[in-house]
mmCIF file of N, CA and C in Angstrom:
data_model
loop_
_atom_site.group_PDB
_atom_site.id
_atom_site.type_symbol
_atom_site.label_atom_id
_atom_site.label_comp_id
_atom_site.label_asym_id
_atom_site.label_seq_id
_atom_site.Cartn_x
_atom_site.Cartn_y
_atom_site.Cartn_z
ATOM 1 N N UNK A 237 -73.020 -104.275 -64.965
ATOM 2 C CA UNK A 237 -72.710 -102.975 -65.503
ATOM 3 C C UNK A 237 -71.211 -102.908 -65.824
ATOM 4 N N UNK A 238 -70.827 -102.376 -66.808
ATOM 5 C CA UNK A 238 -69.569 -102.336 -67.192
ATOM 6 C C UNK A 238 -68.855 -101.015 -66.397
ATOM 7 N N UNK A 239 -67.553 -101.224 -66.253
ATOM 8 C CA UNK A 239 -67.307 -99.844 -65.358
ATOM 9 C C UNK A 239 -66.076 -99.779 -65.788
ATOM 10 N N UNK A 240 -65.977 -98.153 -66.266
ATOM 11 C CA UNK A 240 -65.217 -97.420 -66.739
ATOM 12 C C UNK A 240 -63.294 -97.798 -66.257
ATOM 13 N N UNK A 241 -62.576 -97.839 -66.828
ATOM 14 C CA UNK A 241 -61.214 -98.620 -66.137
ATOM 15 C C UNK A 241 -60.515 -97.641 -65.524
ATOM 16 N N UNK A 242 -60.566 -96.047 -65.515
ATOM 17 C CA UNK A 242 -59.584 -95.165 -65.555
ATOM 18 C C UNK A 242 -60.720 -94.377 -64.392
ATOM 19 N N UNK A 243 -59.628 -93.678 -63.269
ATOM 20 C CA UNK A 243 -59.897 -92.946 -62.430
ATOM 21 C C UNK A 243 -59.734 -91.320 -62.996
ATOM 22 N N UNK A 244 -60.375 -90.682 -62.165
ATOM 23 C CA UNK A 244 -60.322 -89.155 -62.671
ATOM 24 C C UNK A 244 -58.854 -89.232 -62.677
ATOM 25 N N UNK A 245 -58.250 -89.187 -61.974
ATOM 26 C CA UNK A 245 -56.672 -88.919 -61.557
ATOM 27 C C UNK A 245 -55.729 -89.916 -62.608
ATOM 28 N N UNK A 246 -56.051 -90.738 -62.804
ATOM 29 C CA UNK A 246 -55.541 -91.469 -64.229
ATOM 30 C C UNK A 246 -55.679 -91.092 -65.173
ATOM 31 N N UNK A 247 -56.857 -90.355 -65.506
ATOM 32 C CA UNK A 247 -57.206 -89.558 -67.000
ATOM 33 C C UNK A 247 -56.545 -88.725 -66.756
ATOM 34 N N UNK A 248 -56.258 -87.684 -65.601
ATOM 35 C CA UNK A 248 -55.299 -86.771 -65.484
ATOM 36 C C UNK A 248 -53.836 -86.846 -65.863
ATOM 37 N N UNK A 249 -53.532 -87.575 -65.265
ATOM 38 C CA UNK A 249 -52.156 -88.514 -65.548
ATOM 39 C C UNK A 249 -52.179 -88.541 -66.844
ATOM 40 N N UNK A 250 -52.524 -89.180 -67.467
ATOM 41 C CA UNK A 250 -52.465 -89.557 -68.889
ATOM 42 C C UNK A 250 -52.352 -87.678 -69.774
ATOM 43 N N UNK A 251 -53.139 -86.868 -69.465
ATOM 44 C CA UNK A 251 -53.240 -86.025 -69.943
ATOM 45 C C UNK A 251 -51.705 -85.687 -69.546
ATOM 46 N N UNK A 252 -51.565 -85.367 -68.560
ATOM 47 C CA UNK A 252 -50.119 -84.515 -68.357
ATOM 48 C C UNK A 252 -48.796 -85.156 -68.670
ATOM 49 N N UNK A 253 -49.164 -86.756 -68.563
ATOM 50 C CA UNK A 253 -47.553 -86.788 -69.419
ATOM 51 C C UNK A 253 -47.961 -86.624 -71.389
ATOM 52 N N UNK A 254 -48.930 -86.770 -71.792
ATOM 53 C CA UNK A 254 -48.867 -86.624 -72.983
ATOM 54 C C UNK A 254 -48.225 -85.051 -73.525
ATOM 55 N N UNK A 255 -49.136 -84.398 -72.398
ATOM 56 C CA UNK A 255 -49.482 -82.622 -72.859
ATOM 57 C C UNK A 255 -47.524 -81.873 -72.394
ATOM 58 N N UNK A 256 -47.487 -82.874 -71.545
ATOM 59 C CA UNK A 256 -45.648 -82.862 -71.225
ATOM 60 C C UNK A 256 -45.109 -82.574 -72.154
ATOM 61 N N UNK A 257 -45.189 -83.878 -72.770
ATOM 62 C CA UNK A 257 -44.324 -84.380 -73.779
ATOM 63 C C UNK A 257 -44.224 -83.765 -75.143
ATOM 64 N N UNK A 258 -45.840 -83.264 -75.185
ATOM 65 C CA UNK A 258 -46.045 -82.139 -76.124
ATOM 66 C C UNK A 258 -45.199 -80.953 -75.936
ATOM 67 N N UNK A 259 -45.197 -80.231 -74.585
ATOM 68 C CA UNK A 259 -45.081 -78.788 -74.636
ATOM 69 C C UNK A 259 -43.637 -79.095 -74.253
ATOM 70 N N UNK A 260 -42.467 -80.148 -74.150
ATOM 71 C CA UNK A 260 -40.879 -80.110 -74.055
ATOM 72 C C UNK A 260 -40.591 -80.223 -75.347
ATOM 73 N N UNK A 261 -41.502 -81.111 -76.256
ATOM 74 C CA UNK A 261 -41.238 -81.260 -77.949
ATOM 75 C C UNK A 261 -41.293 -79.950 -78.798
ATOM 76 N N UNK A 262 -42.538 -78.679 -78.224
ATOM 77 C CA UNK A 262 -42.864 -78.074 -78.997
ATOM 78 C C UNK A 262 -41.539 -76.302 -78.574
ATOM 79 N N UNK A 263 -41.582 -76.503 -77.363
ATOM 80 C CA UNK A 263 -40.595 -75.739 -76.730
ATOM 81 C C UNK A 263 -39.495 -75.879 -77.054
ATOM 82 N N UNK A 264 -38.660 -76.932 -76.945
ATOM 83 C CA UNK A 264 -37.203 -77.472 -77.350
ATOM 84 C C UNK A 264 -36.553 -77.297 -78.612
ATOM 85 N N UNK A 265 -37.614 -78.104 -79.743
ATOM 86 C CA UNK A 265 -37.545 -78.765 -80.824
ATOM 87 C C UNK A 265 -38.295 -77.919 -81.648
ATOM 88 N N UNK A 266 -38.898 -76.874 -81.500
ATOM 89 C CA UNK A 266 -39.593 -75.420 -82.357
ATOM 90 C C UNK A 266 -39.273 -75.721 -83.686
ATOM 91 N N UNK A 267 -38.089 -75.410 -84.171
ATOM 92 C CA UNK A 267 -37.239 -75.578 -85.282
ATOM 93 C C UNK A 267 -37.146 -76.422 -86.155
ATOM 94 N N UNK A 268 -36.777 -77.481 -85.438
ATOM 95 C CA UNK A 268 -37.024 -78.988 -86.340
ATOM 96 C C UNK A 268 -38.217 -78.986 -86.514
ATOM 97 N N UNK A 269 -39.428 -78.971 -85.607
ATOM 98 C CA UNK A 269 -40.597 -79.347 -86.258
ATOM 99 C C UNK A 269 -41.231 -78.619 -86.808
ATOM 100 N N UNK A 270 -40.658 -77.216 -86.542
ATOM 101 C CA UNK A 270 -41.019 -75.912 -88.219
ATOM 102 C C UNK A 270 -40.740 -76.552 -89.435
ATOM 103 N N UNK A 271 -39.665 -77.249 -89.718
ATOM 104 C CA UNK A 271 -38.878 -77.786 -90.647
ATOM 105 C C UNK A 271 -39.761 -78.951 -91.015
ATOM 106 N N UNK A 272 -39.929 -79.262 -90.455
ATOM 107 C CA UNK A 272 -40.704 -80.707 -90.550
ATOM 108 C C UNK A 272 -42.299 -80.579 -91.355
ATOM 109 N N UNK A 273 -42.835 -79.860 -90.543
ATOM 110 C CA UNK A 273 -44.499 -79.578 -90.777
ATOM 111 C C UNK A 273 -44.713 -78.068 -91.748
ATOM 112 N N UNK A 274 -44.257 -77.330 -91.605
ATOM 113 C CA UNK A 274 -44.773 -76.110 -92.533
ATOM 114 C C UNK A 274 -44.958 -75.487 -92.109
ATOM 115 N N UNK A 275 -45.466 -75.460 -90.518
ATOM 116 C CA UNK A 275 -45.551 -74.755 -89.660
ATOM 117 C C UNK A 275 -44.843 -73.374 -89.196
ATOM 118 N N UNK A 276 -45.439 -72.490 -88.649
ATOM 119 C CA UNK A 276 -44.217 -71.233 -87.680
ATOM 120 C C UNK A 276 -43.574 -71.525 -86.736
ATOM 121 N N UNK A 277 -42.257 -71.072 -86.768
ATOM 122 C CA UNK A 277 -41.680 -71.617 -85.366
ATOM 123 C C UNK A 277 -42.341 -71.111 -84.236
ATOM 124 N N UNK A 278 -42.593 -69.751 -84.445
ATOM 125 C CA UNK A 278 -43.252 -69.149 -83.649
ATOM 126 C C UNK A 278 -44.666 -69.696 -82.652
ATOM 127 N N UNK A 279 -45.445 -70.046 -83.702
ATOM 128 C CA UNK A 279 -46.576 -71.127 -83.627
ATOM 129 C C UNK A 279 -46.272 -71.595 -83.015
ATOM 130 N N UNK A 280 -45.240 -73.122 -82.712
ATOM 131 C CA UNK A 280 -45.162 -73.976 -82.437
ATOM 132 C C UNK A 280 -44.420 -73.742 -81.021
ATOM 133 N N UNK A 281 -43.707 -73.221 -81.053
ATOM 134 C CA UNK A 281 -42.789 -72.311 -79.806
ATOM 135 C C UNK A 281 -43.904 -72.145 -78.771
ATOM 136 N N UNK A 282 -44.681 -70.788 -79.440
ATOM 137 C CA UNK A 282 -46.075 -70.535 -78.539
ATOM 138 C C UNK A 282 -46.785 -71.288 -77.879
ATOM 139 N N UNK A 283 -47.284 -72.236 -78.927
ATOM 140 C CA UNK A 283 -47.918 -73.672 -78.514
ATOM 141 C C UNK A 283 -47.513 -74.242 -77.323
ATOM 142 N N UNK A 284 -46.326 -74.433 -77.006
ATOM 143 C CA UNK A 284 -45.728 -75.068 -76.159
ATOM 144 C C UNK A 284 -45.681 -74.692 -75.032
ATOM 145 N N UNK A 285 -45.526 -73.248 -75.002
ATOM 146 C CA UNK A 285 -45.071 -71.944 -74.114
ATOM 147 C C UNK A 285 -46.496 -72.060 -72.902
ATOM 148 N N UNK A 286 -47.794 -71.897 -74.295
ATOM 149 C CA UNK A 286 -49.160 -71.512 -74.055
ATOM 150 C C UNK A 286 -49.516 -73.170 -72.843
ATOM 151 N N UNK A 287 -48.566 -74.275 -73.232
ATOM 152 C CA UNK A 287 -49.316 -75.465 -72.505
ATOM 153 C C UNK A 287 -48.752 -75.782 -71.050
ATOM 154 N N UNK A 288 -47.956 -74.996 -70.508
ATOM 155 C CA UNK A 288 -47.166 -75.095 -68.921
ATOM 156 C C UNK A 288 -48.473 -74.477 -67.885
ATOM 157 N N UNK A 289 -49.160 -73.109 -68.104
ATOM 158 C CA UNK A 289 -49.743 -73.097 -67.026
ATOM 159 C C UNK A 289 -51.226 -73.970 -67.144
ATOM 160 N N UNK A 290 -51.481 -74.779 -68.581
ATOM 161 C CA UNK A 290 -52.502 -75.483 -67.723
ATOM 162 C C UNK A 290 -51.844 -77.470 -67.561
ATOM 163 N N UNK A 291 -50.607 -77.229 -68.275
ATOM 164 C CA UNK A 291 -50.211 -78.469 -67.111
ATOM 165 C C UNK A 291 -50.169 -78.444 -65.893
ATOM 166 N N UNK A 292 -50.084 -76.986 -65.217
ATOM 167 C CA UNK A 292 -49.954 -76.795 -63.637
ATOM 168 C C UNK A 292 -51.543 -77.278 -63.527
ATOM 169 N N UNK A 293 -52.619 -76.763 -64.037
ATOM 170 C CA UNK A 293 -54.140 -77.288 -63.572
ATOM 171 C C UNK A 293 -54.009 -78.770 -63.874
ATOM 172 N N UNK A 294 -53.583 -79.208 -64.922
ATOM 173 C CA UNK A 294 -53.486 -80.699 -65.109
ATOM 174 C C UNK A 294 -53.377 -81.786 -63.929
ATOM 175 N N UNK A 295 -51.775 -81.228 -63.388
ATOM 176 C CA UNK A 295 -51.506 -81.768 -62.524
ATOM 177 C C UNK A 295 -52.321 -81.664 -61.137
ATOM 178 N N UNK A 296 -52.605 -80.780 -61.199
ATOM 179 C CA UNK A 296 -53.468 -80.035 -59.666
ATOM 180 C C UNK A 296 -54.505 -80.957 -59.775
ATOM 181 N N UNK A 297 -54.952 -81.377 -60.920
ATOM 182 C CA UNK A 297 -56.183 -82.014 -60.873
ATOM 183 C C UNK A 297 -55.964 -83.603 -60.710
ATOM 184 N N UNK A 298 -54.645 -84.216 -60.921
ATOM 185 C CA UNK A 298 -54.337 -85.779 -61.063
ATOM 186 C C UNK A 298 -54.370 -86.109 -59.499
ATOM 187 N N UNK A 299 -53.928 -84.334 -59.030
ATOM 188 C CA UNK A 299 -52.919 -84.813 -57.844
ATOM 189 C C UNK A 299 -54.221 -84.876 -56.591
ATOM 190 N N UNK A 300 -55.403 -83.836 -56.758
ATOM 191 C CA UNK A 300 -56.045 -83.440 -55.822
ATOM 192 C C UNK A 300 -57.728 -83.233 -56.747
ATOM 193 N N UNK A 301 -57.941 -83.915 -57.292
ATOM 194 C CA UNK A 301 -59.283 -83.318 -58.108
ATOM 195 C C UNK A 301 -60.408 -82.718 -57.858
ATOM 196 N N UNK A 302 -60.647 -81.844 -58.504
ATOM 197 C CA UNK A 302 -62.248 -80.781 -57.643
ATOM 198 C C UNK A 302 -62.826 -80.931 -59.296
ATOM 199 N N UNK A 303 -64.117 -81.366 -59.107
ATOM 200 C CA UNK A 303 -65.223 -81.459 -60.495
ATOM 201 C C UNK A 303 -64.974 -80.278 -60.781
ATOM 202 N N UNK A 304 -65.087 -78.947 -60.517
ATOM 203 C CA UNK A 304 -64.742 -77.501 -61.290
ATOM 204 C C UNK A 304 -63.516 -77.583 -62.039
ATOM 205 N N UNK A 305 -62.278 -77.998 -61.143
ATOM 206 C CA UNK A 305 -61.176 -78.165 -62.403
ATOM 207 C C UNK A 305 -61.233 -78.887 -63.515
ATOM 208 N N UNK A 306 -61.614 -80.529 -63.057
ATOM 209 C CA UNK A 306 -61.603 -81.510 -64.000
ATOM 210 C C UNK A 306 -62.531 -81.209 -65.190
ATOM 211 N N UNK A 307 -63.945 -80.205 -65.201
ATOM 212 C CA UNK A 307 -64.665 -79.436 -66.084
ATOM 213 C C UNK A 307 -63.682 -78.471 -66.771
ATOM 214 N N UNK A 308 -63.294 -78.383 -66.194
ATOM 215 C CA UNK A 308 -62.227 -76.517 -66.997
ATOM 216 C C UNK A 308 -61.269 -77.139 -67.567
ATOM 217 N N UNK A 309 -60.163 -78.656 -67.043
ATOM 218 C CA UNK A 309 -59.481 -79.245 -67.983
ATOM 219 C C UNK A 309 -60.194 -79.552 -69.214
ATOM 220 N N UNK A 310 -61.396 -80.541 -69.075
ATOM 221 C CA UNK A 310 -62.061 -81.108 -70.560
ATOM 222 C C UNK A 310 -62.290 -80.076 -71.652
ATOM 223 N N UNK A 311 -62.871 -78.770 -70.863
ATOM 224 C CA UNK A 311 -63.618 -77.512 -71.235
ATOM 225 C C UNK A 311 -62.320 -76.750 -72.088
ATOM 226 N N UNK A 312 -61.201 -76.847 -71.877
ATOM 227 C CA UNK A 312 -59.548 -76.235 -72.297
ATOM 228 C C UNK A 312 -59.030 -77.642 -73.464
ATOM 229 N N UNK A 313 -59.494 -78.794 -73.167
ATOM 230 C CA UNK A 313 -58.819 -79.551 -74.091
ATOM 231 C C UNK A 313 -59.828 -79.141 -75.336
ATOM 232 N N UNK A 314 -61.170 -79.554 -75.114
ATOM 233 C CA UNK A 314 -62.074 -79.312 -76.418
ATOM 234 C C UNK A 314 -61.693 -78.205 -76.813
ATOM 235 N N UNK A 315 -61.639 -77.239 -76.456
ATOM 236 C CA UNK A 315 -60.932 -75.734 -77.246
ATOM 237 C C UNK A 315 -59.821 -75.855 -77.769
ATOM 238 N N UNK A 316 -59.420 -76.752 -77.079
ATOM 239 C CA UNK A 316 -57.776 -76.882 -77.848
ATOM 240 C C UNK A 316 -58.012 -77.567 -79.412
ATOM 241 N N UNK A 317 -58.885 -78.607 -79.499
ATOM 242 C CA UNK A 317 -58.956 -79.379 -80.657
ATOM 243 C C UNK A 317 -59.853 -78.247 -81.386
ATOM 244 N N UNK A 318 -60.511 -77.612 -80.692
ATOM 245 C CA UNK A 318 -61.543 -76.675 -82.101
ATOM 246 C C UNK A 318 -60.026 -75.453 -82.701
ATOM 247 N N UNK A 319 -59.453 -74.965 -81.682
ATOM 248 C CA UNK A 319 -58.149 -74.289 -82.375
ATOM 249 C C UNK A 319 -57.247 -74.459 -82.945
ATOM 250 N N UNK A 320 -57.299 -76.168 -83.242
ATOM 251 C CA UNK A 320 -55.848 -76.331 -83.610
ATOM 252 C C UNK A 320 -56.730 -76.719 -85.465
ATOM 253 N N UNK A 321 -57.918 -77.121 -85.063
ATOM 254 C CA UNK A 321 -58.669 -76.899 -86.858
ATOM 255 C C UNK A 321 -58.809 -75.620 -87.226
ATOM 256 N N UNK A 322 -59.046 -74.747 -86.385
ATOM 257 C CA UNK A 322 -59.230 -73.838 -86.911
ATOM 258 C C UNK A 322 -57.950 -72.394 -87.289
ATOM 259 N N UNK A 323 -56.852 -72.964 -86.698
ATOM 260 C CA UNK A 323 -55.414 -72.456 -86.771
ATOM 261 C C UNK A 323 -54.993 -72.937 -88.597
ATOM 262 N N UNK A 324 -55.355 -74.692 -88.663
ATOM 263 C CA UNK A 324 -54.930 -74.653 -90.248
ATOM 264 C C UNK A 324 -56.430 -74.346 -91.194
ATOM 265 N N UNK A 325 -57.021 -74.318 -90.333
ATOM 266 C CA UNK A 325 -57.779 -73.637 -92.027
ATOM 267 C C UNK A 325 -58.014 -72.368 -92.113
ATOM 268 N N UNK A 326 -57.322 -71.710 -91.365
ATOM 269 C CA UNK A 326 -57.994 -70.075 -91.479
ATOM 270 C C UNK A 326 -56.466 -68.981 -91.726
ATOM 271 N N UNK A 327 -55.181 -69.883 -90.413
ATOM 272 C CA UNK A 327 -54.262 -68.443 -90.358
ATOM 273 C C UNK A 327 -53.109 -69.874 -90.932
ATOM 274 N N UNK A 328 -52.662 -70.804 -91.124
ATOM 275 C CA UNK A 328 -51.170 -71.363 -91.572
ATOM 276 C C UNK A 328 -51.727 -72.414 -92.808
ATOM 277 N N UNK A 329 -50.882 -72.611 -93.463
ATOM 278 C CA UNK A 329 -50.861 -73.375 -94.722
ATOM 279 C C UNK A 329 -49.458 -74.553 -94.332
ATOM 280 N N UNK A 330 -49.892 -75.418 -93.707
ATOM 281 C CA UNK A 330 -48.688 -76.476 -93.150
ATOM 282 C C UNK A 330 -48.542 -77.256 -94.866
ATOM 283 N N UNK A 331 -47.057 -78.220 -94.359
ATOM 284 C CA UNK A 331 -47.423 -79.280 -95.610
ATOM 285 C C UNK A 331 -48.079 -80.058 -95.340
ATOM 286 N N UNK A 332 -48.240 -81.784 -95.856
ATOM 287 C CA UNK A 332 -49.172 -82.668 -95.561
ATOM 288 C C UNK A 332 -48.645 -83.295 -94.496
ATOM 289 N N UNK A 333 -47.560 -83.320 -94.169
ATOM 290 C CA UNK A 333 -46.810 -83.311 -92.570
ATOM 291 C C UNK A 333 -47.380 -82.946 -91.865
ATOM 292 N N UNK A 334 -47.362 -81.422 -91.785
ATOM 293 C CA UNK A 334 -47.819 -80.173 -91.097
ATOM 294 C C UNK A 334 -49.337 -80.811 -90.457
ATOM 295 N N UNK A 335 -50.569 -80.992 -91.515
ATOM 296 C CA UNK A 335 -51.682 -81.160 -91.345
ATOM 297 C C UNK A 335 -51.909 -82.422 -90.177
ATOM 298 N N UNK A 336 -51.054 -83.701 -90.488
ATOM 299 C CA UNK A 336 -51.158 -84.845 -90.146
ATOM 300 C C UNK A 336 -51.100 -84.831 -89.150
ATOM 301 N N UNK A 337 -49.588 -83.609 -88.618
ATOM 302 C CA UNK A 337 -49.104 -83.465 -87.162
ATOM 303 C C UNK A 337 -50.238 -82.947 -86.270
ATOM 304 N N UNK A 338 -50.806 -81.874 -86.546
ATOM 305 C CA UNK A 338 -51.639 -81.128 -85.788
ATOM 306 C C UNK A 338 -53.095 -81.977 -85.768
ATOM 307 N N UNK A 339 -53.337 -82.641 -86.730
ATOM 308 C CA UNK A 339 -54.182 -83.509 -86.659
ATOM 309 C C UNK A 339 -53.987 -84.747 -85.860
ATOM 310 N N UNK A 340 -53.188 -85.068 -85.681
ATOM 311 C CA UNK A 340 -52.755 -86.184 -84.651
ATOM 312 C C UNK A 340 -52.746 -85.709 -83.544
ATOM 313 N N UNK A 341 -52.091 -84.606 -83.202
ATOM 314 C CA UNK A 341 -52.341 -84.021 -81.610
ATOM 315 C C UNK A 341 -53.227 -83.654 -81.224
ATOM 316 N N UNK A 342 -54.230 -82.869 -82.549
ATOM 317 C CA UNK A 342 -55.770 -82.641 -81.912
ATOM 318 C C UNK A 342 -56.426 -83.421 -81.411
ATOM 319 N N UNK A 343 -56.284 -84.709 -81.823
ATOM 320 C CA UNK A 343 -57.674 -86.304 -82.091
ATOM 321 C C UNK A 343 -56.589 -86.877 -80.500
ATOM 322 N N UNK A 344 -55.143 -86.600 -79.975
ATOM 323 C CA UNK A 344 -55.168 -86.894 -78.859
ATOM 324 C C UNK A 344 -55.715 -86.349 -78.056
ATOM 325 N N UNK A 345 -55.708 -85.211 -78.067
ATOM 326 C CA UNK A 345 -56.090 -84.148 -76.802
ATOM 327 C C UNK A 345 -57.709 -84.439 -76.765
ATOM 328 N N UNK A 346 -58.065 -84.688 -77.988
ATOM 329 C CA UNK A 346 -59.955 -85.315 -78.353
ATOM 330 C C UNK A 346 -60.132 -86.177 -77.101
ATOM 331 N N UNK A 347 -58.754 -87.436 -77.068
ATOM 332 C CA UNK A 347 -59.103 -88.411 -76.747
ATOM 333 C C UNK A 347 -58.970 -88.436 -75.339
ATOM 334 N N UNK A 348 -58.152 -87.154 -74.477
ATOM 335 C CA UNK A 348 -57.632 -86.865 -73.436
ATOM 336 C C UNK A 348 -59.302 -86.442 -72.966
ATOM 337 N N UNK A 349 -59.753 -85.799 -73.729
ATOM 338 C CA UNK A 349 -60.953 -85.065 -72.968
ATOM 339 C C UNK A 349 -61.720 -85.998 -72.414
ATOM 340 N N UNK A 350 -61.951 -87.254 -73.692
ATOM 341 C CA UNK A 350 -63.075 -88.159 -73.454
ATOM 342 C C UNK A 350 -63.234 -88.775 -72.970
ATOM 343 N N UNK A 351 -61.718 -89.302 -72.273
ATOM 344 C CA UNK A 351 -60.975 -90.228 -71.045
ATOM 345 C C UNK A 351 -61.686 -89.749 -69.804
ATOM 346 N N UNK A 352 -61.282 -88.377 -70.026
ATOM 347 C CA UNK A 352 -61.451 -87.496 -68.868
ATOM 348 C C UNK A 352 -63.318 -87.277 -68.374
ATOM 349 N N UNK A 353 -63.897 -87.473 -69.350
ATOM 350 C CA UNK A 353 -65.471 -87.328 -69.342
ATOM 351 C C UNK A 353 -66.053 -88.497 -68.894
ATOM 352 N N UNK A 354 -65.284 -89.499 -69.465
ATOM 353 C CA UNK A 354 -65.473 -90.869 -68.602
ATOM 354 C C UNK A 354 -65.678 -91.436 -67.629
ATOM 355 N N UNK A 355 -64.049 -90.934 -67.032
ATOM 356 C CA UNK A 355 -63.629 -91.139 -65.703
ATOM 357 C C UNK A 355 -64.645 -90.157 -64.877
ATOM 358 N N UNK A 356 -64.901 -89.124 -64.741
ATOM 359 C CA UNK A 356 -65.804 -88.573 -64.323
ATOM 360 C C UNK A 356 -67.366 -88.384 -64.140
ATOM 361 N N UNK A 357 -67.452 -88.923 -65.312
ATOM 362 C CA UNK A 357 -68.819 -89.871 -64.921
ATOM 363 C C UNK A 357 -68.943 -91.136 -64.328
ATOM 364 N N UNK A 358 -68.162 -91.754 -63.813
ATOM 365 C CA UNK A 358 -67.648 -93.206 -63.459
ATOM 366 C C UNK A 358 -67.651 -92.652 -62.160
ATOM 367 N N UNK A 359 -67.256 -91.706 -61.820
ATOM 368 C CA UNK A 359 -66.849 -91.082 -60.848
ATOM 369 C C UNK A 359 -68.194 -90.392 -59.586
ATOM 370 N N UNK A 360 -68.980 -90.022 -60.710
ATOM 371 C CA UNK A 360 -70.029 -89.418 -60.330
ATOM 372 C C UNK A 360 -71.132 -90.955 -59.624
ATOM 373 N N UNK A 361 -71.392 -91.728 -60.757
ATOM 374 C CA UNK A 361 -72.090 -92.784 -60.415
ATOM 375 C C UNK A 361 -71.530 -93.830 -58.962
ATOM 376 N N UNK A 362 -70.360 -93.625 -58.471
ATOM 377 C CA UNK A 362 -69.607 -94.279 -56.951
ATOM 378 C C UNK A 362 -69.620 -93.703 -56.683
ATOM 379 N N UNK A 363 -69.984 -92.283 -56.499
ATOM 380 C CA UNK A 363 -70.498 -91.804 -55.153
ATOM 381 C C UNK A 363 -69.860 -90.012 -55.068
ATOM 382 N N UNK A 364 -69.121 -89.873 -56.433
ATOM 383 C CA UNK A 364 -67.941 -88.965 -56.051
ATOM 384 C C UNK A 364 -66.726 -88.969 -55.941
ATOM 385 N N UNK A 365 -66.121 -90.407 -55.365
ATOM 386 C CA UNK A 365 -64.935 -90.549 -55.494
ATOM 387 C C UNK A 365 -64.342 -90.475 -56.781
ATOM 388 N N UNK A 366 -62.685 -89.536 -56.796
ATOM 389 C CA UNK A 366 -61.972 -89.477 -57.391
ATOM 390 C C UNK A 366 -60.699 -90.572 -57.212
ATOM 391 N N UNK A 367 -60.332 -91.203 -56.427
ATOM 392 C CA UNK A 367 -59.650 -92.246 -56.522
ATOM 393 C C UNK A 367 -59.080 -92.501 -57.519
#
């Protein structure tokens, strides 16, 4: 049987320095990457603002994991990727920057979830352990 490489707490990990790195880029750097993408600063500001209290669950979950959180992380990332399509096709008109950007961060956070769905089923089949 092939077995999954990443622990719940590793998919966690992975999520929170990415979603980090996101929300110090999007917080900090608002401006430039208004400039950059087409985007609102505001938007992007928000964005950033909006991603600290569930890095606190992020982490809570790398550090100490309960299947209810690690569900409510995956359950918050997939929403995240259905909002960030549905942010450019409905309320902002980015440039082709703009699109690429938010499209690149969506298809990570995609990929954060699926890590995360992984590891947790990997998880489930040994017994429970989060390790």
């Amino acid at each position: 049987m092939i077995r999954f490489p990443l622990t719940v707490r590793q998919a966690m990990l992975v999520d929170f320095i990415g979603t980090g790195a996101t929300a110090v880029l999007a917080i900090a750097a608002a401006g430039f990457t208004a400039g950059l993408t087409g985007l609102p600063e505001a938007l992007i500001r928000g964005a950033g603002l909006a991603l600290v209290p569930f890095l606190a669950l992020v982490l809570a979950m790398a550090v100490r994991p309960a299947r209810g959180g690690v569900i409510a992380v995956i359950a918050i990332n997939i929403a995240w990727v259905i909002a960030s399509f549905a942010t450019m096709a409905l309320f902002v008109s980015p440039n082709a920057f703009g699109y690429a950007f938010v499209t690149a961060q969506a298809l990570a956070v995609a990929l954060f979830a699926e890590l995360q769905i992984l590891a947790l089923r990997n998880a489930g089949k040994a017994g429970g352990a989060f390790a």
